Amino acid sequence: MTLEQAKFEYLLRLGDSSLIIGHRLSEWCGHGPILEEDIALINIALDFVGNATSLLTYAAQVEGKGRTEDDLAYLRNERDYRNLLLTEQPNGDYAMTIARQFLYDVYTYFLYEELKNSKDETIAAIAVKSHKEITYHLRHTTEWMYRLGDGTEESHQRLQNGLNELWMFTSDLFDMDEVDAILIKAGIAPDLNKIKEAWEKRVKEVVAEATLQLPTSIAKQKGSREGKHTEHLGYLLAEMQYLPRTYPTAKW
Amino acid sequence: MSDTQWPLWEVFVQANPGIPHKHVGNVHAADAEMAIQNARDVYTRRSEGISIWVVPAAAISASSPEDQGAFFEPSNDKPYRHPTFYKIPEGVKYL
Amino acid sequence: MEDSKKIEEFEAKIAAGQKIEPKDWMPEAYRKQLIRMMSQHAHSEIVGMLPEGNWITRAPSLRRKAILLAKVQDEAGHGLYLYSATETLGIDRTELLSQLHTGKAKYSSIFNYPTLTWADIGAIGWLVDGAAIMNQTALARGSYGPYSRAMVRICKEESFHNRQGYEIMMHLAQGTPEQKEMAQDALNRWWWPAIMMLGPSDDQSPNSEQLMRWKVKMESNDAIRQRFIDRTVPQAEFIGLTIPDKDLKFDAATGHYTHGPINWEEFFEVIKGNGPCNAKRLKARTDADKKGRWVREAAVAYAAKREKEKLIA
Ligand SMILES: [Fe+2]
Ligand SMILES: [Fe+2]
Ligand SMILES: [Fe+2]
């Protein structure tokens, strides 16, 4: 695998995750628990769509085959998608959404902090911009972890259920392969073991502060690196991609 | 517990450094941190601000319209508080 | 001071172009009418998120997706400004929402029509936001301070809505034959509802005169409608789409378009709750409210615990 190929693959991982979790959040639009939170969720979704656009635009450029960011978003199949399994999990109730978002925000918070120092200038620039957004996302979701965890009995239970259900997808976050090895060596991407340490520490702190229990399940699901997804992604893509697929020659 | 849309907070936004915070509207929020975040999302979507204050609406006391005469009219007849009250001879500078 | 004197002063203030502020004396009829209008307007913004929100997950490009998200978010913001402004009249949002959920309060008839294709997103921005802007710029000059200020803010944000809708239509109209057909079909379905959303003819609104004097209503529905038609018809022609009104004619003498008969029967049916999506829209709102309840309660409970800690510390 060449450096450029590794970079392309890595950009898809980052960009697809943003795109898919942004898609999930946008499903809340108009259905949030209170008007203010509706607005907050759309804001966050909007950041993700913007971030995905930057990353996929760069991915297309790195690939050099004349594809655009929209081609990558709308014309790739399930098995070619590289988003984390966590990001495609359905919204569930609001607690499930917050749990998913929290686990992901802590991850991207530490990951993008490292990417700010990437030797690839474009990636570094995207990371600088995104890290500001992520810092806000994490603050928002952390506050909600406390509110729901330490709110009422019902909210506590719901959030605990959410965490328990999603826990099996967290090992996927730190899965590394040849792509990572090449990019770590080139100083373009960080070692995910380092991110994992910081992630575990922060998650533990917040979970404790929110009076929740860290899940003990040992189920570990991986596969996003090779495009082995859960069943949910297919439906999501079918919905997202239907227009460009139905009218292949159309411009929008 | 009776359902609620959360308490009301008044929102003040500073548009640029050096100028006062200006009242822009309000949001509902369960606590101050949430009020600040909600205000940020509602009132600064188009880069309208660099700083936000939130105040529980219940904590604001206001003068009432009936007080208008007693409160504000007495200052109308004190024009000597305004610099334009004073005639300065032409040619005098920096005054 | 007896009421007639107060009313006289109140009306003199309005005639002089001054704004009425929340704590000022106002006739009960004025307060009631404003609550009705403003909350109806707020509900419209919120319910209006649904037909468009319907297409966010299917927007055909990343650019369109971002634009639509931002647009629908603005509408949520508008709802919020308007609920806030309504609350200054001494009614809280919980009450306003319960009026919506129980069907006691109305919202704009237009949002009870379905968004069937992507072109509907173009048609809504172009026609529905377009018609709303006509109405809202007039209302920005209204007499109630908080409402008028909310309108000023909203109008600033609306022109982007209008333009993005027209841009969608333009791309479709200049696109493949299928896209053009999609655009024309959307125009065919949304034109008359957009014409109707500006409200019934003035001879059918009984208390118009007083509302105009109080600057609650600024212009007659028909006048706003005429302006909307005059501005929109050339925009349709420019992108090669046809307004679905065979009686539509430009009258050179008046400088205005004349239009065919409006199906008011349909309008009143939709208002009564018998439009294609009334039940669906209302259910979406009440479901969100019900599902959100435990979340709102948790946040209150958490805040209370923190307050208590503060007191102990
Ligand atoms: Fe609107
Ligand atoms: Fe609006
Ligand atoms: Fe709008």
XYZ file of C-alpha atoms and ligand atoms in Angstrom:
663
model
C 0.000 0.000 0.000
C 1.365 3.399 -0.975
C 1.297 6.424 1.287
C -1.330 8.055 -0.919
C -3.542 4.976 -0.776
C -3.247 4.889 2.999
C -4.103 8.541 3.202
C -7.157 8.091 1.010
C -8.354 5.209 3.155
C -7.774 7.192 6.343
C -9.634 10.241 5.043
C -12.600 8.024 4.239
C -12.591 6.723 7.809
C -12.699 10.210 9.229
C -15.040 11.688 6.636
C -17.512 8.799 6.579
C -17.804 8.804 10.363
C -18.648 12.502 10.351
C -21.112 12.090 7.532
C -22.940 9.158 9.097
C -23.177 10.516 12.625
C -24.257 13.865 11.188
C -26.957 12.030 9.273
C -28.162 10.333 12.432
C -28.303 13.610 14.331
C -30.186 15.285 11.516
C -32.907 12.664 11.932
C -33.778 14.455 15.180
C -34.624 17.623 13.317
C -38.122 18.705 14.305
C -38.476 15.895 16.850
C -36.154 16.947 19.683
C -37.178 16.946 23.358
C -37.448 20.737 23.471
C -37.056 23.472 20.893
C -33.694 24.692 22.192
C -32.240 21.205 21.994
C -33.581 20.754 18.471
C -31.577 23.791 17.472
C -28.480 22.534 19.293
C -28.628 19.121 17.613
C -29.002 20.643 14.155
C -26.007 22.859 14.859
C -23.917 19.847 15.700
C -25.205 17.931 12.674
C -24.282 20.890 10.528
C -20.711 20.870 11.860
C -20.447 17.207 10.918
C -21.731 17.703 7.393
C -19.218 20.526 6.955
C -16.389 18.438 8.324
C -17.350 15.457 6.143
C -17.404 17.700 3.098
C -13.867 18.968 3.766
C -12.506 15.492 4.397
C -14.186 13.833 1.428
C -13.166 16.681 -0.868
C -9.580 16.113 0.163
C -9.974 12.343 -0.120
C -11.173 12.716 -3.703
C -8.216 14.937 -4.445
C -5.747 12.498 -2.897
C -7.282 9.641 -4.845
C -6.828 11.586 -8.082
C -9.378 9.676 -10.112
C -11.606 12.625 -10.868
C -14.226 11.738 -8.280
C -15.853 14.502 -6.234
C -16.840 14.585 -2.573
C -20.430 13.963 -3.657
C -19.392 10.940 -5.714
C -17.719 9.537 -2.624
C -20.693 10.270 -0.380
C -23.463 9.231 -2.721
C -22.076 6.562 -5.006
C -20.160 4.200 -2.761
C -21.752 0.996 -1.480
C -22.066 -0.313 2.067
C -18.871 -2.327 1.906
C -16.895 0.678 0.710
C -18.006 2.850 3.591
C -15.438 3.247 6.360
C -17.401 4.963 9.136
C -17.122 3.609 12.681
C -19.814 1.113 13.636
C -20.743 3.341 16.563
C -21.727 6.209 14.283
C -24.317 4.259 12.303
C -26.234 2.965 15.336
C -29.829 4.234 15.349
C -30.813 7.204 17.492
C -33.014 5.252 19.882
C -34.283 7.482 22.657
C -32.584 10.710 23.566
C -30.374 8.967 26.115
C -29.100 6.544 23.468
C -28.273 9.456 21.186
C -26.428 11.260 23.980
C -24.501 8.120 24.934
C -23.456 7.537 21.311
C -22.514 11.160 20.849
C -20.560 11.309 24.083
C -18.485 8.206 23.325
C -17.769 9.565 19.869
C -17.059 13.147 20.939
C -14.482 12.071 23.509
C -12.828 9.999 20.797
C -12.707 12.759 18.194
C -11.698 15.297 20.818
C -8.432 13.473 21.494
C -7.991 12.233 17.941
C -8.327 15.636 16.289
C -6.145 17.199 18.940
C -3.375 14.956 17.649
C -4.322 15.507 14.021
C -3.709 19.223 14.488
C -0.024 18.272 14.432
C -0.315 16.087 11.348
C 2.534 16.443 8.874
C -0.121 16.603 6.180
C -0.980 20.294 6.061
C -4.498 19.866 4.774
C -5.388 17.354 7.451
C -3.817 19.584 10.094
C -5.823 22.578 8.870
C -9.092 20.639 8.868
C -8.294 19.369 12.362
C -7.638 22.851 13.716
C -11.038 24.023 12.533
C -12.849 20.865 13.605
C -11.281 20.679 17.025
C -12.964 23.934 17.993
C -16.319 22.494 16.962
C -15.636 19.207 18.730
C -14.686 21.008 21.922
C -18.138 22.525 21.925
C -19.837 19.217 21.049
C -18.088 17.468 23.893
C -19.047 20.168 26.358
C -22.659 19.857 25.241
C -22.813 16.075 25.448
C -20.869 15.910 28.709
C -23.378 18.249 30.337
C -26.167 16.017 29.096
C -24.406 12.930 30.455
C -24.535 14.552 33.899
C -28.103 15.761 33.539
C -29.481 12.433 32.408
C -27.210 10.262 34.542
C -27.849 12.243 37.699
C -31.314 13.535 36.802
C -34.302 11.318 37.515
C -34.432 7.596 38.049
C -35.914 7.165 34.591
C -33.260 9.227 32.821
C -30.523 7.430 34.756
C -31.843 4.052 33.698
C -32.265 5.065 30.087
C -28.754 6.449 29.834
C -27.283 3.385 31.496
C -29.119 1.208 28.976
C -27.798 3.330 26.147
C -24.226 3.017 27.330
C -24.571 -0.720 27.856
C -25.975 -1.263 24.396
C -23.366 0.778 22.599
C -20.373 -0.417 24.538
C -19.728 -3.342 22.200
C -18.939 -0.924 19.373
C -16.238 0.979 21.229
C -13.359 -1.382 20.497
C -13.879 -0.604 16.819
C -12.789 2.971 17.552
C -9.235 1.880 18.268
C -8.733 -0.844 15.687
C -5.507 -0.302 13.769
C -4.155 -1.849 10.596
C -1.594 -1.255 7.860
C -3.130 2.126 7.036
C -2.417 3.398 10.523
C 1.062 1.927 10.547
C 2.011 3.741 7.341
C 0.546 7.051 8.458
C 1.987 6.900 11.965
C 5.391 6.358 10.455
C 4.913 9.342 8.159
C 3.793 11.536 11.063
C 0.367 12.037 9.477
C -1.853 10.175 11.934
C -1.513 9.390 15.646
C -1.190 6.016 17.321
C -4.696 5.087 18.406
C -3.366 3.348 21.514
C -2.452 6.753 22.815
C -5.942 8.070 22.023
C -7.420 5.049 23.738
C -5.727 5.821 27.020
C -7.016 9.384 27.068
C -10.446 8.232 25.933
C -10.760 5.612 28.656
C -9.704 8.040 31.326
C -12.188 10.723 30.306
C -15.069 8.315 29.764
C -14.461 6.788 33.171
C -14.449 10.191 34.873
C -17.618 11.409 33.267
C -19.458 8.128 33.734
C -18.582 8.181 37.443
C -19.549 11.837 37.848
C -22.839 11.063 36.101
C -23.424 8.334 38.749
C -23.419 5.648 36.042
C -21.644 2.322 35.826
C -18.996 1.646 33.230
C -20.377 -1.245 31.156
C -18.726 -4.550 31.819
C -19.791 -6.329 28.641
C -16.919 -8.010 26.889
C -18.658 -8.201 23.509
C -16.362 -6.595 21.003
C -17.463 -5.715 17.510
C -15.029 -4.551 14.895
C -15.065 -4.311 11.151
C -15.441 -0.710 10.053
C -11.874 -0.652 8.717
C -12.823 -3.277 6.132
C -16.340 -2.001 5.603
C -17.991 -4.771 7.614
C -20.891 -2.881 9.085
C -23.988 -3.541 11.119
C -27.276 -3.988 9.261
C -28.250 -0.394 9.953
C -25.894 1.200 7.455
C -27.585 -0.250 4.387
C -30.890 1.408 5.177
C -29.221 4.679 5.977
C -27.358 4.737 2.666
C -30.419 3.667 0.704
C -32.192 6.727 2.016
C -29.289 9.109 1.731
C -28.184 8.083 -1.758
C -31.460 7.510 -3.508
C -31.660 10.693 -5.556
C -28.198 10.686 -7.132
C -28.551 6.954 -7.742
C -31.968 7.281 -9.342
C -30.927 10.151 -11.594
C -27.284 9.401 -12.374
C -26.875 12.195 -14.927
C -28.618 14.893 -12.920
C -26.934 17.865 -11.267
C -28.585 19.335 -8.190
C -43.646 16.618 38.568
C -45.594 18.933 36.284
C -44.252 19.298 32.768
C -42.265 22.377 32.009
C -40.481 24.096 29.198
C -37.793 25.137 31.709
C -37.288 28.596 33.198
C -36.727 31.644 31.047
C -33.319 33.343 30.764
C -32.685 36.739 29.227
C -29.780 36.804 26.807
C -27.230 39.581 26.282
C -24.700 39.389 23.482
C -21.578 41.424 22.942
C -21.084 41.819 19.215
C -17.507 43.106 19.218
C -14.760 43.767 21.754
C -15.126 47.026 23.606
C -18.848 47.543 23.144
C -21.566 46.790 25.702
C -23.550 43.569 25.871
C -26.930 44.121 24.299
C -30.194 42.386 25.085
C -31.126 40.122 22.156
C -33.945 37.936 23.458
C -34.358 34.926 25.677
C -34.167 31.151 25.859
C -35.540 28.434 28.061
C -33.002 26.370 29.970
C -32.790 24.201 33.060
C -29.517 25.712 34.279
C -27.058 28.504 33.519
C -24.637 26.403 31.498
C -27.472 25.190 29.329
C -28.784 28.724 28.974
C -25.420 29.896 27.672
C -25.198 27.039 25.188
C -28.755 27.553 24.006
C -28.176 31.272 23.639
C -25.076 30.551 21.594
C -27.001 28.257 19.259
C -30.004 30.546 18.920
C -28.562 34.040 18.846
C -25.078 33.704 17.373
C -25.661 31.429 14.390
C -24.396 34.123 12.029
C -21.346 35.270 13.999
C -23.330 37.929 15.846
C -21.294 37.726 19.015
C -18.089 37.163 20.923
C -19.493 37.003 24.455
C -22.782 35.993 26.037
C -24.446 36.819 29.345
C -27.544 35.044 30.581
C -29.695 36.168 33.478
C -32.683 34.348 34.950
C -35.669 36.357 33.710
C -37.152 36.165 37.198
C -34.132 38.013 38.583
C -34.768 41.128 36.536
C -36.666 44.009 38.133
C -37.853 46.720 35.793
C -39.202 50.213 36.179
C -42.803 50.450 35.131
C -44.357 52.631 32.423
C -46.252 54.619 35.091
C -42.911 55.681 36.542
C -41.838 57.189 33.280
C -42.767 60.752 34.242
C -41.274 60.714 37.709
C -38.160 58.855 36.664
C -37.078 60.351 33.422
C -38.658 63.713 32.843
C -36.752 65.563 35.602
C -33.602 65.188 33.553
C -35.160 66.955 30.577
C -34.705 70.368 32.176
C -31.058 69.909 32.956
C -29.550 70.828 29.620
C -26.360 71.958 31.376
C -25.440 68.276 31.581
C -24.855 68.282 27.843
C -21.723 69.816 26.337
C -23.738 71.597 23.663
C -25.154 73.815 26.449
C -21.915 75.779 26.564
C -20.815 78.338 24.015
C -17.114 78.286 23.400
C -15.513 81.090 21.391
C -14.376 80.131 17.928
C -10.701 79.391 17.775
C -10.511 77.628 21.120
C -9.414 74.096 20.396
C -9.562 70.723 22.095
C -12.448 71.623 24.379
C -58.128 56.617 34.496
C -61.167 55.130 32.840
C -60.776 52.739 29.972
C -61.939 55.010 27.183
C -59.264 57.517 28.088
C -56.671 54.754 28.199
C -57.757 53.490 24.823
C -57.520 56.986 23.445
C -53.962 57.334 24.700
C -53.091 53.885 23.485
C -54.378 54.602 20.006
C -52.692 58.006 19.910
C -49.399 56.349 20.733
C -49.828 53.876 17.913
C -50.912 56.570 15.486
C -47.721 58.458 16.374
C -45.709 55.382 15.361
C -44.623 54.459 18.879
C -44.274 50.831 19.911
C -46.322 49.229 22.655
C -44.085 47.455 25.159
C -44.997 44.491 27.387
C -45.646 46.454 30.557
C -47.635 49.221 28.836
C -51.368 49.306 29.231
C -53.163 47.665 26.318
C -56.777 46.753 25.571
C -57.603 43.139 26.341
C -58.689 42.629 22.725
C -55.260 43.773 21.545
C -53.478 41.373 23.881
C -55.726 38.487 22.903
C -55.405 39.123 19.201
C -51.622 39.341 19.463
C -51.373 36.126 21.435
C -53.503 34.423 18.820
C -51.520 35.761 15.873
C -48.052 35.458 17.349
C -48.519 31.964 18.695
C -50.054 30.882 15.413
C -46.987 32.273 13.734
C -44.653 30.521 16.190
C -46.453 27.206 15.712
C -46.178 27.631 11.945
C -42.412 27.930 12.141
C -42.158 24.778 14.222
C -44.630 22.680 12.283
C -43.035 24.076 9.130
C -39.817 22.276 10.064
C -41.501 18.942 9.411
C -42.245 18.968 5.664
C -38.745 20.226 4.932
C -37.047 18.179 7.625
C -38.558 15.256 5.781
C -35.915 15.705 3.043
C -32.769 16.435 5.048
C -31.689 12.811 5.061
C -32.338 12.605 1.313
C -30.814 15.876 0.135
C -29.003 15.048 -3.119
C -25.613 16.650 -2.411
C -23.543 17.589 0.615
C -23.998 21.263 -0.204
C -27.765 20.933 -0.404
C -27.809 18.964 2.826
C -25.918 21.663 4.708
C -28.106 24.419 3.276
C -31.313 22.632 4.137
C -30.139 21.876 7.669
C -29.244 25.521 8.186
C -32.565 26.615 6.752
C -34.664 24.344 8.899
C -32.606 25.329 11.918
C -33.403 28.956 11.191
C -37.099 28.075 11.253
C -36.639 26.532 14.692
C -34.943 29.758 15.725
C -37.860 31.765 14.357
C -40.261 29.661 16.350
C -38.182 30.352 19.409
C -38.046 34.128 18.869
C -41.791 34.157 18.393
C -42.628 32.035 21.430
C -40.399 34.331 23.453
C -42.128 37.412 22.103
C -45.529 35.874 22.835
C -44.479 35.084 26.379
C -44.037 38.802 27.048
C -47.836 39.006 26.867
C -48.131 36.958 30.023
C -48.624 33.438 28.718
C -45.955 30.764 28.959
C -44.682 28.395 26.323
C -46.055 25.307 28.042
C -49.517 26.786 27.690
C -48.957 27.856 24.090
C -47.751 24.386 23.156
C -50.650 22.719 24.847
C -52.953 24.891 22.737
C -51.168 23.604 19.653
C -51.239 19.995 20.783
C -54.923 20.037 21.644
C -55.809 21.631 18.323
C -57.029 24.829 19.960
C -54.360 26.921 18.260
C -53.873 26.917 14.504
C -50.804 27.119 12.324
C -50.347 28.005 8.680
C -52.462 25.891 6.322
C -49.518 25.414 3.978
C -47.676 22.936 6.170
C -50.468 20.436 5.879
C -49.407 19.621 2.336
C -46.939 16.788 1.753
C -43.402 17.139 0.362
C -43.425 14.411 -2.260
C -40.253 15.052 -4.216
C -37.002 16.947 -3.816
C -38.427 19.729 -5.982
C -40.914 20.439 -3.213
C -37.997 21.698 -1.123
C -37.251 24.185 -3.879
C -40.894 25.144 -4.193
C -41.254 25.713 -0.453
C -38.238 27.992 -0.187
C -39.212 29.904 -3.275
C -42.970 30.158 -2.830
C -43.766 29.541 0.818
C -40.871 31.495 2.288
C -41.432 34.021 -0.488
C -45.051 34.535 0.526
C -44.107 34.555 4.203
C -41.544 37.301 3.621
C -44.219 39.528 2.058
C -46.293 39.107 5.160
C -43.426 39.406 7.624
C -41.883 42.578 6.235
C -45.297 44.187 6.736
C -45.547 42.825 10.286
C -42.107 44.177 11.155
C -43.761 47.620 11.112
C -46.448 46.477 13.570
C -47.149 48.225 16.872
C -46.176 45.587 19.411
C -42.471 46.029 20.202
C -41.413 42.438 20.881
C -43.300 41.098 17.842
C -41.961 43.780 15.551
C -38.385 43.223 16.732
C -38.709 39.463 16.262
C -39.967 40.134 12.738
C -37.021 42.351 11.899
C -34.657 39.601 12.961
C -36.614 36.944 11.102
C -36.835 38.953 7.879
C -33.045 39.295 7.815
C -32.750 35.517 7.875
C -35.562 34.782 5.458
C -34.057 36.062 2.256
C -31.541 33.232 2.240
C -34.441 30.775 2.512
C -36.143 32.293 -0.454
C -33.008 32.298 -2.571
C -31.915 28.756 -1.817
C -35.382 27.574 -2.840
C -35.267 29.457 -6.092
C -31.777 28.135 -6.751
C -32.998 24.558 -6.334
C -35.823 25.224 -8.784
C -33.467 26.867 -11.230
C -31.116 23.888 -11.233
C -34.006 21.511 -11.724
C -35.615 23.604 -14.445
C -32.330 23.698 -16.328
C -31.536 20.056 -15.636
C -32.593 16.796 -17.256
C -36.141 16.467 -18.638
C -37.050 14.439 -15.551
C -35.782 17.180 -13.267
C -37.674 19.829 -15.153
C -40.826 17.773 -14.894
C -40.205 17.419 -11.166
C -39.897 21.191 -10.830
C -43.051 21.915 -12.815
C -44.984 19.320 -10.848
C -43.901 20.916 -7.577
C -44.930 24.349 -8.807
C -48.289 22.933 -9.866
C -48.913 21.499 -6.425
C -47.575 24.407 -4.303
C -48.751 27.443 -6.233
C -52.338 27.558 -5.043
C -51.626 26.591 -1.441
C -49.003 29.368 -1.372
C -51.543 31.853 -2.736
C -54.022 30.724 -0.109
C -51.639 30.771 2.854
C -51.758 34.575 2.781
C -55.246 34.282 4.170
C -58.822 34.744 3.004
C -60.013 37.796 1.125
C -60.505 40.868 3.249
C -64.271 40.916 2.907
C -64.183 37.640 4.830
C -62.129 38.912 7.782
C -64.617 40.747 10.024
C -62.421 42.742 12.421
C -59.799 43.894 9.945
C -60.474 47.583 10.441
C -59.665 47.709 14.152
C -56.629 45.477 13.734
C -55.280 47.808 11.067
C -55.823 50.829 13.299
C -53.958 49.073 16.096
C -51.204 48.090 13.678
C -51.626 44.444 14.511
C -52.399 43.828 10.898
C -50.496 46.101 8.567
C -51.879 45.353 5.170
C -54.822 43.535 3.708
C -54.363 39.891 2.745
C -55.316 40.695 -0.827
C -52.751 43.466 -1.114
C -49.980 41.174 0.118
C -51.177 38.417 -2.180
C -51.123 40.746 -5.167
C -47.577 41.798 -4.424
C -46.505 38.190 -4.061
C -48.010 37.260 -7.414
C -46.578 40.294 -9.167
C -43.091 39.463 -7.987
C -43.235 35.701 -8.406
C -44.708 35.266 -11.872
C -41.706 36.799 -13.675
C -39.391 34.616 -11.547
C -41.202 31.531 -12.824
C -41.008 32.737 -16.402
C -37.312 33.422 -16.038
C -36.570 29.751 -15.372
C -39.084 28.517 -17.901
C -41.744 27.203 -15.538
C -45.451 27.776 -15.983
C -47.748 29.093 -13.253
C -50.696 26.669 -13.068
C -53.368 29.325 -13.591
C -54.839 29.573 -17.073
C -56.563 32.850 -16.179
C -53.352 34.547 -15.134
C -52.889 37.745 -17.162
C -50.798 40.845 -16.913
C -52.942 43.950 -16.888
C -50.871 46.698 -18.473
C -53.282 49.375 -17.274
C -52.834 48.574 -13.558
C -49.364 47.075 -13.776
C -50.615 44.009 -11.903
C -51.395 40.403 -12.705
C -54.971 39.239 -12.467
C -55.474 35.640 -11.402
C -58.103 32.940 -11.611
C -60.523 32.010 -8.843
C -59.050 30.707 -5.590
C -60.493 27.517 -4.181
C -61.348 28.837 -0.706
C -63.327 25.738 0.066
C -60.082 23.772 0.047
C -58.429 26.396 2.238
C -61.122 26.248 4.903
C -61.130 22.454 4.833
C -57.374 22.396 5.489
C -57.730 24.973 8.270
C -60.447 22.848 9.837
C -58.050 19.933 9.987
C -58.949 18.056 6.840
C -55.807 18.692 4.803
C -53.609 15.828 3.602
C -51.139 16.044 6.494
C -52.891 17.761 9.427
C -53.072 14.603 11.502
C -49.539 13.565 10.658
C -48.011 16.953 11.509
C -49.832 17.258 14.786
C -48.913 13.732 15.752
C -45.245 14.399 15.045
C -45.362 17.409 17.366
C -47.251 15.708 20.182
C -45.016 12.632 19.924
C -41.897 14.767 20.206
C -43.403 16.513 23.197
C -44.320 13.267 24.935
C -40.990 11.617 24.198
C -39.172 14.713 25.388
C -40.922 14.941 28.687
C -38.611 12.689 30.687
C -35.635 14.572 29.229
C -37.004 17.934 30.347
C -37.796 16.515 33.762
C -34.308 15.063 34.147
C -32.714 18.430 33.402
C -34.934 20.135 35.978
C -34.170 17.470 38.582
C -30.458 17.754 37.939
C -30.524 21.546 38.198
C -32.447 21.307 41.463
C -29.852 18.950 42.929
C -27.049 21.331 42.004
C -28.928 24.286 43.539
C -29.360 22.361 46.749
C -25.650 21.532 46.854
C -24.848 25.204 46.428
C -27.034 26.090 49.384
C -25.434 23.480 51.603
C -21.895 24.403 50.604
Fe -41.364 30.275 7.925
Fe -39.215 31.398 9.312
Fe -38.108 30.654 6.249
